[in-house]
């Protein structure tokens, strides 16, 4: 077999992993974020000022926010269930140290601290969990697209061939989910009166970079005979095209139907598509082609997975729009967000029950089909991860109340309550803004140029695969390559952020 055929076989015919293992993995990013925040608060407690060195700030962010994820999906994957326990214990130890070492004048009864915490007002226009969710989906995707070509990356985490729940299968859906959370239909103020199809017109213009990237990827892959997994999207299709088409289709539907009823449109699309899969020959066509032997004759036949899975991704996108609208409802206090956490937990429970019912009555989860179980699985786990991030932010807000003046980048800022007598414009004092020049944040850096980060990761992945025999790499070499690859990508984003450069020209 040629090197190209070896690499294609290496990522083919896989069956995924368990839902429990994926849930355990999802707890790692919030715990890393919590660990970073607690370390910064502890540093402030001891030194009376935030970390002032940009180099140390970048190093801390990379070592705490990114490096543990690299280890957990490679050499530490056999003990993945123990890693969250170890991280949680480490965070508990830091919190205990902060609580015991806070200034004497700040030592009020714990019950009083809890009451003050529940009444604390937060920035109503800023929801850090959404930003962190989108950045971490990008980071995890960037890690996986290269790590999957190394033998240290467990095959059960890679994309499943037909049925199964691989970590990379979830990543595809999470990317759609994250994009919908900040789409124009969500960010557009409800009181503004704009033409009904204005969002659609904006989306038509805004997706051309995705289409251009899709065409560029297609031409580059075919020209250098780069290895590709045809059953993912087809011969000519790729995920950039899926992102662009889903955004356009969703904007069209949301221009016709009320966006507050997006979840009903999502449910209708997912159920109707599942009925077609279950009652017609559509499923057989997607899995086996028009001749039943995997033919790739004609454009539709050649790209059947990518084209027909659009219905499932469209349902995920529309449901995520509803989530985004719900999250942006005005909640100015911690108590309001604690209630929102309960709502997220209820939604996760309902979707998990729907997933079990669908798998029992219809078929297992299939990213290749993007069927109803796949939609329920993606939404349930994305809401779970989002809930974890909200809980992390609230924990950091509570800890900052113990150490007055401490700051954590990309975390909620505490503001003055509306009845404090201060002017409205003086209420918001976002966390870390006062130290913007001295305390840059890797999450903010990636968030500022997310598409560039994803594109750079794809280009670097291709370069590494061309230059290195990844399949036969040893563990130490693999870890070195992955760390250098991610550090280089993060460093570029960090430099652009420090210079306040946003490479967006559409």
XYZ file of C-alpha atoms in Angstrom:
506
model
C 0.000 0.000 0.000
C 1.127 3.549 -0.740
C 1.550 6.120 2.030
C -1.708 7.768 0.922
C -3.613 4.473 1.123
C -2.069 3.672 4.528
C -3.215 6.969 5.986
C -6.696 6.607 4.525
C -7.014 3.109 5.995
C -5.728 4.429 9.327
C -8.789 6.695 9.750
C -11.378 4.426 8.115
C -13.801 1.722 9.360
C -13.907 2.945 12.970
C -16.772 2.672 15.475
C -16.342 5.513 17.983
C -16.386 5.358 21.766
C -18.929 5.476 24.603
C -21.085 8.469 25.547
C -19.641 8.309 29.063
C -16.058 8.665 27.854
C -16.982 11.653 25.691
C -18.769 13.270 28.647
C -15.651 12.757 30.782
C -13.558 14.399 28.073
C -15.929 17.370 27.910
C -15.294 18.123 31.578
C -11.586 18.778 30.902
C -11.765 22.208 29.153
C -13.907 23.795 31.934
C -11.597 22.347 34.595
C -8.549 23.721 32.747
C -10.255 27.110 32.559
C -11.102 26.982 36.268
C -7.528 25.999 37.142
C -6.115 28.925 35.145
C -8.528 31.378 36.812
C -7.781 30.149 40.330
C -4.027 30.338 39.716
C -4.359 33.967 38.574
C -6.430 34.848 41.643
C -3.893 33.131 43.921
C -1.078 35.064 42.223
C -2.935 38.327 42.848
C -3.531 37.350 46.470
C 0.202 36.887 47.027
C 1.574 39.761 44.910
C -1.234 42.325 44.933
C -1.169 42.648 41.143
C -2.003 40.506 38.092
C 0.592 38.692 35.973
C 2.307 41.544 34.145
C 4.550 39.632 31.757
C 3.068 38.845 28.378
C 5.439 35.925 27.933
C 4.455 34.368 31.259
C 0.782 35.005 30.497
C 1.025 33.161 27.174
C 3.041 30.337 28.729
C 0.567 29.920 31.584
C -2.413 29.926 29.219
C -0.825 27.370 26.895
C 0.370 25.039 29.656
C -2.945 25.109 31.545
C -5.552 25.595 28.805
C -4.075 23.616 25.888
C -1.366 21.195 26.991
C -3.583 19.005 29.250
C -5.899 18.419 26.289
C -2.967 17.265 24.151
C -1.938 14.735 26.775
C -5.505 13.554 27.473
C -6.169 12.633 23.843
C -2.850 10.825 23.363
C -0.697 9.153 26.016
C -3.123 9.754 28.914
C -6.228 8.555 27.050
C -6.190 5.136 28.839
C -6.772 6.979 32.154
C -9.172 9.613 30.791
C -11.689 9.011 33.606
C -9.089 9.849 36.267
C -7.896 13.129 34.707
C -11.042 15.155 35.597
C -10.830 13.854 39.174
C -7.170 14.924 39.452
C -7.857 18.357 37.937
C -10.902 18.884 40.173
C -8.860 17.943 43.257
C -6.099 20.362 42.188
C -8.653 23.178 41.712
C -10.186 22.384 45.119
C -6.731 22.637 46.688
C -6.078 26.053 45.111
C -9.512 27.314 46.182
C -8.911 26.096 49.733
C -5.605 27.953 49.811
C -7.256 31.150 48.525
C -10.055 30.866 51.084
C -7.677 30.331 53.993
C -5.158 33.026 53.004
C -7.503 35.907 52.140
C -7.078 39.121 54.087
C -8.398 39.175 57.629
C -10.682 42.148 56.988
C -12.328 40.149 54.172
C -13.030 37.165 56.408
C -16.814 37.284 56.725
C -19.023 34.261 57.495
C -19.386 31.813 54.627
C -23.188 32.136 54.649
C -22.913 35.892 54.185
C -20.530 35.383 51.258
C -23.043 33.060 49.586
C -25.872 35.606 50.030
C -23.683 38.368 48.603
C -22.715 36.090 45.738
C -26.331 35.371 44.755
C -27.118 39.104 44.673
C -24.013 39.966 42.662
C -24.765 41.779 39.397
C -22.913 40.645 36.274
C -22.308 42.276 32.931
C -25.635 41.723 31.131
C -24.184 42.197 27.646
C -21.289 39.762 28.087
C -21.591 35.980 28.322
C -18.018 34.628 28.507
C -19.192 31.008 28.298
C -20.245 31.487 24.657
C -16.842 32.882 23.686
C -14.967 30.171 25.581
C -17.180 27.443 24.085
C -16.481 28.570 20.517
C -12.744 28.982 21.143
C -12.397 25.570 22.781
C -14.300 23.838 19.972
C -11.778 25.429 17.612
C -8.829 24.383 19.782
C -10.048 20.788 20.212
C -10.725 20.536 16.482
C -7.262 21.831 15.662
C -5.683 19.294 18.015
C -7.713 16.384 16.643
C -7.254 16.989 12.910
C -3.488 16.474 13.304
C -3.392 14.097 16.276
C -5.712 11.621 14.505
C -2.901 10.831 12.057
C -0.633 9.647 14.888
C -0.964 6.172 16.476
C -1.066 7.664 19.995
C -4.489 9.174 19.232
C -7.001 6.423 20.098
C -8.892 5.115 17.077
C -12.108 5.235 19.105
C -11.864 9.060 19.218
C -11.712 9.377 15.426
C -14.767 9.749 13.200
C -16.920 6.641 13.039
C -17.380 5.090 9.606
C -21.171 4.716 9.639
C -22.593 4.365 13.154
C -20.909 5.400 16.395
C -19.990 8.330 18.604
C -16.388 9.385 18.115
C -15.019 12.544 19.712
C -14.342 13.989 16.252
C -17.944 13.277 15.232
C -19.082 15.504 18.082
C -16.597 18.172 17.034
C -18.249 18.540 13.638
C -21.657 19.146 15.201
C -20.205 21.413 17.900
C -18.697 23.630 15.213
C -22.173 24.117 13.713
C -23.607 24.740 17.208
C -20.971 27.360 18.048
C -21.477 29.239 14.777
C -25.232 29.447 15.338
C -24.814 30.902 18.853
C -23.452 34.155 17.403
C -25.224 34.291 14.037
C -26.870 37.604 12.930
C -30.335 36.316 13.819
C -29.198 35.873 17.440
C -27.151 39.061 17.748
C -29.793 41.241 16.083
C -31.749 43.163 18.717
C -35.408 42.163 18.913
C -36.594 45.781 18.970
C -34.836 46.764 15.750
C -37.036 46.940 12.687
C -35.133 45.629 9.697
C -36.326 44.108 6.429
C -37.193 40.463 6.875
C -34.571 39.210 4.432
C -31.776 41.542 5.562
C -30.022 38.762 7.524
C -30.207 36.492 4.486
C -28.567 39.158 2.329
C -25.786 39.588 4.894
C -25.232 35.840 5.097
C -24.979 35.524 1.311
C -22.151 38.034 1.410
C -20.502 36.644 4.562
C -20.221 32.998 3.416
C -18.040 33.660 0.399
C -14.818 33.152 2.440
C -16.088 29.696 3.465
C -16.883 28.808 -0.134
C -13.472 30.113 -1.215
C -11.761 28.041 1.472
C -13.786 25.004 0.423
C -12.707 25.417 -3.197
C -9.106 26.023 -2.098
C -9.100 22.873 0.043
C -10.610 20.827 -2.782
C -8.031 21.980 -5.322
C -5.068 21.576 -2.974
C -6.101 18.093 -1.796
C -6.614 16.848 -5.348
C -3.472 18.474 -6.747
C -1.043 16.978 -4.208
C -2.979 13.695 -3.822
C -3.381 14.283 -0.099
C -5.060 11.446 1.798
C -8.817 11.900 2.344
C -11.648 9.894 3.864
C -14.201 9.863 1.039
C -17.133 8.607 3.129
C -16.948 11.696 5.367
C -18.438 14.136 2.864
C -17.846 12.661 -0.573
C -15.387 13.147 -3.416
C -15.625 16.917 -3.888
C -17.435 18.111 -0.774
C -15.855 19.297 2.496
C -16.867 20.892 5.781
C -16.354 24.475 4.530
C -19.126 23.923 1.963
C -21.351 22.427 4.676
C -20.862 25.458 6.940
C -21.681 27.875 4.116
C -24.792 26.056 2.861
C -26.198 25.469 6.348
C -25.856 29.158 7.217
C -27.605 30.210 4.015
C -30.434 27.688 4.404
C -30.963 28.631 8.063
C -31.098 32.350 7.217
C -33.710 31.636 4.547
C -35.887 29.626 6.957
C -35.519 32.212 9.726
C -36.565 34.935 7.278
C -39.783 32.972 6.632
C -40.538 31.647 10.127
C -40.315 33.591 13.435
C -36.859 33.120 14.914
C -38.400 32.640 18.370
C -39.868 29.401 16.977
C -36.546 28.179 15.559
C -36.651 25.050 17.742
C -39.947 24.010 16.118
C -38.456 24.415 12.636
C -35.395 22.430 13.778
C -37.575 19.643 15.151
C -39.633 19.520 11.949
C -36.528 19.317 9.744
C -34.887 16.599 11.888
C -38.033 14.462 12.202
C -38.981 14.697 8.511
C -35.420 13.819 7.483
C -35.407 10.834 9.861
C -38.747 9.659 8.439
C -37.258 9.765 4.951
C -34.244 7.766 6.138
C -36.434 5.159 7.838
C -39.221 4.757 5.282
C -37.510 5.250 1.923
C -34.367 4.065 0.164
C -32.566 7.302 1.063
C -30.444 5.662 3.772
C -29.353 2.895 1.420
C -28.437 5.472 -1.205
C -26.268 7.460 1.254
C -24.470 4.394 2.578
C -24.128 2.322 -0.603
C -24.673 4.608 -3.578
C -27.175 4.399 -6.417
C -26.008 0.959 -7.532
C -25.731 -0.512 -4.018
C -21.984 -1.057 -4.408
C -20.643 2.348 -3.337
C -20.611 3.949 -6.767
C -19.466 7.569 -7.140
C -20.898 8.339 -10.579
C -22.355 11.815 -11.006
C -22.134 14.807 -8.644
C -24.960 13.751 -6.291
C -23.703 10.174 -6.051
C -20.106 11.306 -5.545
C -20.997 13.708 -2.736
C -24.120 12.117 -1.273
C -22.892 12.167 2.353
C -22.037 15.861 2.291
C -25.160 16.969 0.449
C -27.792 14.949 2.312
C -26.291 15.396 5.776
C -27.044 19.098 5.338
C -30.556 18.424 6.653
C -29.251 17.138 9.978
C -26.735 19.968 10.366
C -29.448 22.471 9.476
C -31.593 21.112 12.322
C -28.654 21.475 14.748
C -28.026 25.036 13.558
C -31.671 26.092 13.968
C -31.901 24.556 17.451
C -28.685 26.348 18.391
C -30.168 29.664 17.257
C -32.923 29.072 19.810
C -30.280 28.389 22.479
C -28.468 31.603 21.571
C -31.650 33.667 21.819
C -32.430 32.117 25.215
C -28.928 32.752 26.564
C -29.058 36.408 25.537
C -32.181 37.054 27.586
C -31.308 39.690 30.149
C -29.985 38.073 33.338
C -28.086 40.618 35.371
C -27.557 38.643 38.579
C -25.862 35.449 39.670
C -29.236 34.142 40.847
C -30.581 34.485 37.295
C -27.684 32.489 35.882
C -28.050 29.797 38.521
C -31.639 29.396 37.317
C -30.357 29.322 33.729
C -27.992 26.510 34.728
C -31.036 24.558 35.888
C -32.638 25.166 32.505
C -29.545 23.877 30.701
C -29.488 20.776 32.913
C -33.162 20.106 32.144
C -32.544 20.485 28.399
C -29.597 18.064 28.583
C -31.775 15.535 30.410
C -34.631 15.816 27.881
C -32.261 15.500 24.903
C -30.476 12.524 26.509
C -33.816 10.762 26.951
C -34.700 11.586 23.331
C -31.347 10.146 22.240
C -31.955 6.877 24.093
C -35.481 6.650 22.667
C -34.309 7.342 19.117
C -31.531 4.761 19.322
C -33.954 2.167 20.677
C -36.710 2.870 18.137
C -34.879 3.994 14.995
C -31.116 3.556 14.621
C -27.798 4.418 16.344
C -26.048 7.761 16.054
C -24.560 8.362 12.613
C -22.559 11.429 11.643
C -22.449 10.154 8.076
C -26.265 10.286 7.888
C -26.652 13.203 10.348
C -29.785 11.438 11.547
C -32.124 12.383 14.411
C -30.065 10.512 17.080
C -26.970 12.397 15.892
C -28.771 15.744 16.242
C -30.016 14.886 19.754
C -26.533 13.681 20.787
C -24.749 16.792 19.512
C -27.220 19.191 21.122
C -27.185 17.354 24.465
C -23.389 17.294 24.738
C -22.947 20.875 23.472
C -25.410 22.113 26.087
C -23.565 20.040 28.685
C -20.239 21.671 27.774
C -21.853 25.116 27.716
C -23.325 24.474 31.161
C -19.902 23.431 32.451
C -18.441 26.745 31.228
C -21.235 28.781 32.855
C -20.630 26.922 36.132
C -16.890 27.611 35.838
C -17.502 31.332 35.324
C -19.806 31.503 38.346
C -17.209 29.694 40.468
C -14.570 32.249 39.457
C -16.957 35.132 40.228
C -17.460 33.653 43.721
C -13.701 33.328 44.224
C -13.117 36.921 43.112
C -15.519 38.063 45.808
C -13.119 36.502 48.312
C -10.140 38.380 46.871
C -11.228 41.921 46.086
C -9.490 43.443 43.085
C -8.413 40.180 41.457
C -9.063 39.720 37.742
C -9.435 36.790 35.373
C -9.466 37.346 31.592
C -12.532 36.079 29.711
C -14.609 35.819 32.873
C -17.684 37.753 34.001
C -17.152 41.257 35.282
C -18.977 42.283 38.444
C -20.953 45.526 38.007
C -22.729 47.898 40.356
C -26.424 47.100 40.935
C -28.923 49.372 39.135
C -30.039 51.002 42.396
C -26.534 51.871 43.561
C -27.006 55.524 42.638
C -24.232 55.461 40.051
C -24.767 56.390 36.463
C -25.655 53.578 34.136
C -22.549 54.138 32.071
C -20.355 53.598 35.118
C -21.771 50.221 36.062
C -19.773 47.870 33.927
C -16.233 47.199 35.078
C -15.311 44.148 32.990
C -12.796 41.776 34.477
C -9.295 42.224 33.105
C -10.098 45.305 31.036
C -8.085 47.511 33.354
C -5.092 45.268 32.659
C -5.659 44.840 28.932
C -2.166 45.932 27.988
C -0.335 43.900 30.612
C -2.539 40.790 30.808
C -3.397 39.440 27.387
C -5.507 36.320 27.113
C -5.049 33.390 24.733
C -8.820 32.815 24.577
C -9.415 36.419 23.491
C -6.571 36.119 20.990
C -8.042 33.050 19.286
C -11.552 34.472 19.469
C -10.442 37.560 17.568
C -9.276 35.521 14.537
C -11.143 32.221 14.794
C -11.432 31.503 11.080
C -7.749 32.325 10.568
C -6.838 30.005 13.462
C -8.858 27.161 11.913
C -7.359 27.805 8.463
C -3.812 27.952 9.881
C -4.411 24.664 11.715
C -5.546 23.011 8.472
C -2.525 24.284 6.549
C -0.119 23.215 9.307
C -1.779 19.786 9.502
C -1.217 19.288 5.784
C 2.406 20.409 6.045
C 3.146 18.054 8.951
C 1.558 15.114 7.145
C 3.577 15.783 4.008
C 6.886 16.123 5.862
C 6.483 13.423 8.534
C 5.579 9.738 8.561
C 2.950 10.207 11.270
C 1.703 6.602 11.355
C 5.003 5.208 12.642
C 5.889 8.025 15.075
C 6.912 7.296 18.665
C 5.056 8.808 21.641
C 7.729 11.359 22.646
C 8.112 12.572 19.060
C 4.318 12.796 18.651
C 3.946 14.931 21.777
C 6.752 17.244 20.657
C 5.207 17.735 17.215
C 1.697 18.337 18.590
C 2.940 20.831 21.186
C 5.050 22.725 18.635
C 2.137 22.746 16.173
C -0.383 24.097 18.720
C 2.083 26.544 20.287
C 2.936 27.994 16.873
C -0.766 28.441 16.022
C -1.485 30.021 19.423
C 1.596 32.265 19.227
C 0.478 33.701 15.876
C -2.965 34.481 17.320
C -1.375 35.972 20.446
C 0.905 38.280 18.430
C -2.013 39.451 16.272
C -4.077 40.098 19.390
C -1.237 42.030 21.062
C -1.026 44.240 17.965
C -4.846 44.493 17.810
C -4.931 42.996 14.288
C -8.103 41.305 13.061
C -7.655 39.631 9.675
C -11.255 39.889 8.530
C -11.933 41.427 5.144
C -15.568 40.451 4.512
